[in-house]
Structure formats: C-alpha cells, structure tokens
Short mmCIF file of N, CA and C in Angstrom, two decimals:
data_model
loop_
_atom_site.label_atom_id
_atom_site.label_comp_id
_atom_site.label_asym_id
_atom_site.label_seq_id
_atom_site.Cartn_x
_atom_site.Cartn_y
_atom_site.Cartn_z
N MET A 1 0.78 -1.02 0.36
CA MET A 1 0.19 0.09 -0.58
C MET A 1 1.16 1.44 -0.13
N ARG A 2 2.01 1.28 0.70
CA ARG A 2 3.14 2.25 1.26
C ARG A 2 3.91 3.12 -0.47
N ILE A 3 3.77 1.61 -0.84
CA ILE A 3 4.26 1.40 -2.81
C ILE A 3 3.70 2.89 -3.73
N LEU A 4 2.28 1.65 -3.02
CA LEU A 4 0.94 2.63 -3.98
C LEU A 4 0.36 3.95 -4.00
N ILE A 5 1.02 4.89 -2.74
CA ILE A 5 0.48 5.69 -2.40
C ILE A 5 2.37 6.59 -2.44
N GLY A 6 3.09 6.04 -2.91
CA GLY A 6 4.59 7.22 -3.01
C GLY A 6 4.76 7.35 -4.18
N ALA A 7 4.49 5.72 -5.40
CA ALA A 7 4.27 6.12 -6.71
C ALA A 7 2.80 7.00 -7.03
N LEU A 8 1.92 7.24 -6.71
CA LEU A 8 0.65 8.28 -6.79
C LEU A 8 1.30 10.08 -6.90
N ALA A 9 1.93 10.01 -5.56
CA ALA A 9 2.33 10.64 -4.91
C ALA A 9 3.63 11.58 -5.99
N VAL A 10 3.90 10.33 -6.62
CA VAL A 10 5.12 11.38 -7.78
C VAL A 10 4.94 11.33 -9.33
N ALA A 11 3.81 10.51 -9.21
CA ALA A 11 3.42 10.97 -10.80
C ALA A 11 2.30 12.57 -10.64
N LEU A 12 1.83 12.17 -9.53
CA LEU A 12 0.65 13.65 -9.26
C LEU A 12 2.35 14.63 -9.62
N LEU A 13 3.34 14.36 -8.83
CA LEU A 13 4.18 15.62 -8.59
C LEU A 13 4.87 16.42 -9.97
N ALA A 14 4.67 14.69 -10.63
CA ALA A 14 5.67 15.02 -11.95
C ALA A 14 4.58 15.90 -12.92
N GLY A 15 3.64 15.63 -12.56
CA GLY A 15 2.47 17.39 -13.58
C GLY A 15 2.91 18.45 -13.67
N CYS A 16 2.81 18.47 -12.36
CA CYS A 16 3.54 20.14 -11.52
C CYS A 16 4.66 20.59 -12.48
N VAL A 17 3.96 21.39 -13.37
CA VAL A 17 5.73 21.58 -14.40
C VAL A 17 5.23 22.94 -15.34
N SER A 18 5.77 23.81 -15.57
CA SER A 18 5.75 25.39 -15.67
C SER A 18 6.91 25.23 -16.98
N PRO A 19 6.46 25.89 -17.90
CA PRO A 19 7.67 26.00 -18.96
C PRO A 19 8.83 26.03 -18.70
N GLY A 20 9.39 27.20 -17.98
CA GLY A 20 10.17 27.01 -16.80
C GLY A 20 10.85 26.23 -16.27
N ASP A 21 10.06 25.06 -15.84
CA ASP A 21 10.95 23.86 -15.25
C ASP A 21 11.20 23.17 -16.44
N LEU A 22 10.20 23.41 -17.60
CA LEU A 22 10.82 22.56 -19.08
C LEU A 22 11.92 22.54 -19.44
N GLU A 23 12.30 24.34 -19.74
CA GLU A 23 13.67 24.76 -19.62
C GLU A 23 15.39 24.37 -18.95
N SER A 24 14.64 24.50 -17.59
CA SER A 24 15.62 24.20 -17.03
C SER A 24 15.99 22.65 -17.23
N ASN A 25 15.92 21.96 -17.79
CA ASN A 25 16.26 20.47 -18.40
C ASN A 25 16.95 20.52 -19.83
N ASP A 26 17.22 19.78 -20.00
CA ASP A 26 17.88 19.35 -20.91
C ASP A 26 17.28 19.77 -22.34
N PRO A 27 17.17 19.40 -23.89
CA PRO A 27 16.00 19.70 -24.50
C PRO A 27 15.96 18.00 -25.44
N SER A 28 14.96 17.97 -25.62
CA SER A 28 15.00 16.40 -26.63
C SER A 28 15.18 16.40 -28.01
N ILE A 29 14.81 17.68 -28.70
CA ILE A 29 15.85 17.96 -29.88
C ILE A 29 16.09 19.58 -29.90
N SER A 30 17.43 19.42 -30.39
CA SER A 30 18.30 20.45 -30.78
C SER A 30 18.95 20.98 -31.70
N ALA A 31 17.89 21.79 -32.35
CA ALA A 31 18.50 21.56 -33.62
C ALA A 31 18.78 23.27 -34.01
N SER A 32 19.33 23.70 -35.72
CA SER A 32 19.11 24.84 -36.14
C SER A 32 18.67 24.80 -37.32
N THR A 33 18.27 26.36 -38.28
CA THR A 33 17.21 26.04 -39.55
C THR A 33 18.33 27.14 -39.97
N GLU A 34 17.85 27.46 -40.98
CA GLU A 34 18.55 28.78 -42.01
C GLU A 34 17.20 29.65 -42.36
N LYS A 35 15.61 29.04 -41.44
CA LYS A 35 14.94 30.09 -41.06
C LYS A 35 14.25 30.89 -40.35
N ASP A 36 13.71 31.88 -40.95
CA ASP A 36 14.00 33.20 -39.62
C ASP A 36 13.08 32.13 -38.31
N PRO A 37 12.57 32.98 -37.25
CA PRO A 37 12.29 32.50 -36.10
C PRO A 37 10.50 32.54 -36.67
N LYS A 38 9.56 33.68 -36.39
CA LYS A 38 8.76 33.33 -37.52
C LYS A 38 8.14 32.64 -38.30
N ARG A 39 8.80 32.28 -39.36
CA ARG A 39 8.68 31.36 -40.38
C ARG A 39 8.77 30.43 -39.83
N TYR A 40 9.96 30.14 -39.42
CA TYR A 40 9.77 27.60 -38.91
C TYR A 40 8.84 28.45 -37.95
N ALA A 41 8.12 29.20 -36.43
CA ALA A 41 7.45 29.16 -35.59
C ALA A 41 5.43 28.99 -36.07
N LEU A 42 5.57 29.11 -37.55
CA LEU A 42 4.02 28.90 -38.01
C LEU A 42 4.71 27.84 -38.50
N CYS A 43 5.32 27.64 -39.21
CA CYS A 43 4.75 25.96 -39.83
C CYS A 43 5.14 25.05 -38.62
N VAL A 44 5.73 25.64 -37.58
CA VAL A 44 5.63 24.20 -36.94
C VAL A 44 3.90 24.45 -36.01
N LEU A 45 3.44 25.58 -36.28
CA LEU A 45 2.26 25.96 -34.87
C LEU A 45 1.38 25.29 -35.64
N GLN A 46 1.34 25.11 -37.66
CA GLN A 46 -0.58 24.62 -38.30
C GLN A 46 -0.18 23.53 -37.85
N ARG A 47 1.04 22.46 -38.01
CA ARG A 47 1.05 21.26 -37.94
C ARG A 47 1.04 20.59 -36.31
N TRP A 48 1.22 21.19 -34.80
CA TRP A 48 1.05 21.00 -33.92
C TRP A 48 -0.46 21.18 -33.80
N GLN A 49 -1.04 21.99 -34.16
CA GLN A 49 -2.31 21.85 -34.20
C GLN A 49 -3.21 20.78 -35.07
N ASP A 50 -2.76 20.74 -35.82
CA ASP A 50 -3.18 19.45 -36.20
C ASP A 50 -3.13 18.39 -35.37
N ALA A 51 -2.68 18.23 -34.56
CA ALA A 51 -1.78 17.17 -33.50
C ALA A 51 -3.38 17.39 -32.27
N ARG A 52 -3.08 18.64 -31.86
CA ARG A 52 -3.54 18.80 -30.64
C ARG A 52 -4.29 20.19 -30.59
N SER A 53 -4.97 20.04 -30.34
CA SER A 53 -5.90 21.85 -30.47
C SER A 53 -5.45 22.70 -29.14
N ASP A 54 -4.82 22.52 -27.99
CA ASP A 54 -4.37 23.28 -27.36
C ASP A 54 -2.86 23.73 -27.15
N VAL A 55 -2.38 24.11 -28.37
CA VAL A 55 -1.19 24.73 -28.85
C VAL A 55 -1.15 26.31 -28.65
N THR A 56 0.04 26.41 -28.22
CA THR A 56 -0.47 28.44 -28.30
C THR A 56 0.90 28.97 -28.31
N MET A 57 1.07 30.00 -29.35
CA MET A 57 2.10 30.76 -29.79
C MET A 57 2.28 32.12 -29.09
N SER A 58 3.89 32.44 -28.73
CA SER A 58 3.59 33.40 -28.62
C SER A 58 5.42 33.89 -28.54
N GLU A 59 4.94 35.27 -29.65
CA GLU A 59 6.13 36.02 -29.53
C GLU A 59 7.55 36.12 -28.03
N THR A 60 8.31 36.57 -28.54
CA THR A 60 9.39 36.30 -27.05
C THR A 60 10.55 37.56 -27.31
N GLU A 61 11.15 38.28 -26.68
CA GLU A 61 12.29 39.21 -27.03
C GLU A 61 13.28 38.45 -27.90
N TYR A 62 13.62 37.26 -27.62
CA TYR A 62 14.76 36.45 -28.74
C TYR A 62 14.41 35.78 -29.77
N GLY A 63 13.03 35.34 -30.28
CA GLY A 63 11.89 34.98 -30.72
C GLY A 63 10.28 34.54 -30.94
N TYR A 64 10.53 33.19 -30.74
CA TYR A 64 8.93 32.57 -30.36
C TYR A 64 8.62 31.32 -29.73
N ARG A 65 8.20 31.12 -29.49
CA ARG A 65 7.69 29.73 -27.94
C ARG A 65 5.98 29.48 -28.24
N LEU A 66 6.57 28.14 -28.48
CA LEU A 66 4.78 26.97 -28.64
C LEU A 66 4.86 26.37 -27.67
N ILE A 67 3.72 26.30 -26.98
CA ILE A 67 3.71 25.28 -26.13
C ILE A 67 1.97 24.54 -25.95
N ALA A 68 2.13 23.62 -25.98
CA ALA A 68 0.72 22.25 -26.21
C ALA A 68 0.86 21.95 -24.05
N ALA A 69 -0.24 22.19 -23.84
CA ALA A 69 -0.59 22.70 -22.53
C ALA A 69 -1.74 21.64 -22.11
N THR A 70 -1.80 20.35 -20.96
CA THR A 70 -3.01 19.98 -20.89
C THR A 70 -3.35 19.98 -19.18
N ASN A 71 -4.14 20.58 -19.08
CA ASN A 71 -4.79 21.02 -17.58
C ASN A 71 -3.64 22.13 -17.17
N ASN A 72 -3.40 23.24 -17.47
CA ASN A 72 -2.48 24.30 -17.49
C ASN A 72 -1.32 23.25 -17.04
N MET A 73 -0.87 22.36 -17.27
CA MET A 73 0.60 21.90 -17.73
C MET A 73 1.36 21.57 -18.58
N THR A 74 2.03 21.84 -18.75
CA THR A 74 3.34 22.10 -19.93
C THR A 74 3.44 20.90 -19.92
N ASP A 75 3.49 20.26 -21.81
CA ASP A 75 3.45 18.88 -22.28
C ASP A 75 4.51 18.82 -22.69
N GLU A 76 4.38 20.13 -23.47
CA GLU A 76 5.55 20.62 -24.92
C GLU A 76 6.30 21.70 -24.92
N LEU A 77 7.00 22.18 -25.09
CA LEU A 77 7.82 23.90 -25.30
C LEU A 77 8.54 23.53 -26.03
N LEU A 78 8.61 24.55 -27.08
CA LEU A 78 9.32 25.05 -28.22
C LEU A 78 10.19 26.26 -28.20
N SER A 79 11.31 26.27 -28.04
CA SER A 79 11.76 27.63 -28.14
C SER A 79 12.68 27.76 -29.28
N ILE A 80 12.10 29.43 -29.58
CA ILE A 80 12.78 28.97 -31.13
C ILE A 80 13.48 30.26 -31.16
N ARG A 81 15.22 30.71 -31.21
CA ARG A 81 16.01 31.59 -30.93
C ARG A 81 16.62 32.13 -32.45
N LYS A 82 16.33 34.08 -32.21
CA LYS A 82 17.09 33.83 -33.68
C LYS A 82 18.58 33.79 -33.04
N MET A 83 18.74 33.63 -34.87
CA MET A 83 20.57 33.98 -34.53
C MET A 83 21.23 34.72 -35.82
N SER A 84 22.51 34.88 -35.99
CA SER A 84 22.93 35.07 -37.60
C SER A 84 22.40 35.14 -38.36
N LYS A 85 22.54 33.45 -38.51
CA LYS A 85 21.81 33.22 -39.57
C LYS A 85 20.40 31.86 -39.76
N GLY A 86 19.42 32.27 -39.26
CA GLY A 86 18.67 32.17 -38.90
C GLY A 86 17.84 31.53 -37.25
N SER A 87 18.11 30.46 -36.85
CA SER A 87 17.26 29.78 -36.25
C SER A 87 17.52 28.07 -35.36
N SER A 88 17.22 28.86 -33.66
CA SER A 88 17.65 27.44 -32.41
C SER A 88 16.76 27.19 -32.46
N VAL A 89 16.86 25.90 -32.28
CA VAL A 89 15.75 25.14 -32.07
C VAL A 89 15.70 24.54 -30.74
N LYS A 90 14.86 23.99 -29.66
CA LYS A 90 14.75 22.99 -29.06
C LYS A 90 13.33 22.83 -28.41
N LEU A 91 13.47 21.53 -28.22
CA LEU A 91 12.22 21.11 -28.14
C LEU A 91 12.22 20.38 -26.57
N TYR A 92 11.78 21.09 -25.69
CA TYR A 92 11.74 20.65 -23.78
C TYR A 92 10.30 19.50 -24.03
N GLN A 93 10.20 19.04 -23.27
CA GLN A 93 8.62 17.48 -22.97
C GLN A 93 8.81 17.35 -21.83
N ARG A 94 7.65 17.37 -21.74
CA ARG A 94 7.97 17.04 -20.19
C ARG A 94 7.26 14.96 -20.30
N MET A 95 7.82 14.33 -19.10
CA MET A 95 8.77 13.30 -19.61
C MET A 95 8.42 12.37 -20.58
N ALA A 96 9.74 13.01 -21.37
CA ALA A 96 9.24 12.56 -22.56
C ALA A 96 9.94 11.39 -23.08
N TRP A 97 10.31 10.44 -21.96
CA TRP A 97 10.09 8.75 -22.24
C TRP A 97 8.86 8.40 -22.21
N ALA A 98 7.82 8.98 -22.55
CA ALA A 98 5.80 8.60 -21.92
C ALA A 98 5.77 8.67 -23.22
N PRO A 99 4.90 7.51 -23.50
CA PRO A 99 4.41 8.02 -25.32
C PRO A 99 3.09 9.43 -24.59
N GLY A 100 3.23 10.41 -25.30
CA GLY A 100 1.82 11.64 -24.96
C GLY A 100 0.57 11.25 -26.31
N TYR A 101 0.53 12.06 -26.20
CA TYR A 101 -0.97 12.33 -27.10
C TYR A 101 -0.45 12.94 -27.91
N GLY A 102 -0.57 12.57 -29.39
CA GLY A 102 0.13 13.65 -30.58
C GLY A 102 1.30 13.82 -30.31
N ARG A 103 2.02 13.17 -29.26
CA ARG A 103 3.81 13.80 -29.57
C ARG A 103 4.25 13.40 -30.62
N SER A 104 3.98 12.17 -31.25
CA SER A 104 5.31 11.96 -32.49
C SER A 104 5.09 12.82 -33.81
N ASP A 105 3.77 13.09 -33.97
CA ASP A 105 3.21 14.38 -35.22
C ASP A 105 4.21 15.34 -34.76
N MET A 106 4.01 15.55 -32.98
CA MET A 106 4.67 16.96 -32.55
C MET A 106 6.53 16.64 -32.55
N GLU A 107 7.30 16.11 -32.65
CA GLU A 107 8.52 15.74 -32.56
C GLU A 107 8.77 15.86 -34.18
N ARG A 108 8.05 15.32 -35.41
CA ARG A 108 7.96 15.29 -36.33
C ARG A 108 7.72 16.39 -37.36
N ALA A 109 6.97 17.33 -36.63
CA ALA A 109 6.76 18.87 -36.84
C ALA A 109 8.07 19.37 -36.93
N VAL A 110 8.77 18.90 -36.13
CA VAL A 110 10.17 19.84 -35.15
C VAL A 110 11.17 19.69 -36.54
N ARG A 111 11.17 18.04 -36.12
CA ARG A 111 12.40 17.96 -37.55
C ARG A 111 12.04 18.32 -38.81
N SER A 112 10.66 17.77 -39.68
CA SER A 112 10.86 18.76 -40.99
C SER A 112 10.24 19.76 -41.08
N CYS A 113 10.15 20.66 -40.23
CA CYS A 113 9.63 22.12 -40.55
C CYS A 113 11.35 22.64 -40.87
N LEU A 114 12.34 21.94 -40.52
CA LEU A 114 13.69 22.77 -40.57
C LEU A 114 13.94 22.75 -41.82
#
C-alpha cells in the first residue's frame, strides 16, 4: 500500500511542470535552421494544431515560443531563438520517455519544418 501511495505522489508531482521547469532540463531535440524564427514557428504551429488543439504561440524577446499544455500543465515547449543566420530550435518535453497524445506528430513537425 505504501508503494502505491508513493507512486501516486510521484506521478502527481511529475504533472506540475511550468515552461520554466521544462527549460531547466536538457532538450529532447536541439537543432538549427536557416529559416527565420517567425517562419519556422508558423510552420510548426500549423502542424502542432493538427495534432492537438491546445497549442499556443507567443513572441519572445529573442524569437518565439510554442506551448502545448493539458490542464494548465506544460507538455511540450518549443523555444525558437534568432541567430545570425536562421534560428536555434529546442524542444522540451514533460516526461519525454512516455508516449503522449500527438507526441510523435509533434516531434515529426519540429524536424520536418527545419
């Protein structure tokens, strides 16, 4: 019984993830593209919205940020930063080892828009 309660507590704590928490971890995907941040972000946004309806895009000081969230918990975070030639792209995932709703489609979108 104690093991079950401990496992449940860990599962609940794993769900409490903000965008800042995700960015403090290593990215699942780290790449660069010759596209400018807005063009790349719009490419990924369209494909992410096809996979999930809970995606938002916001402009940041250095580029763009796409977030997919469930029940106010960040599942996927894509950080796109302007570089001298193109953009730097980093995908952060909550529990990257676990299959998630639309996760493979979202990873594919990050790579195919490069």
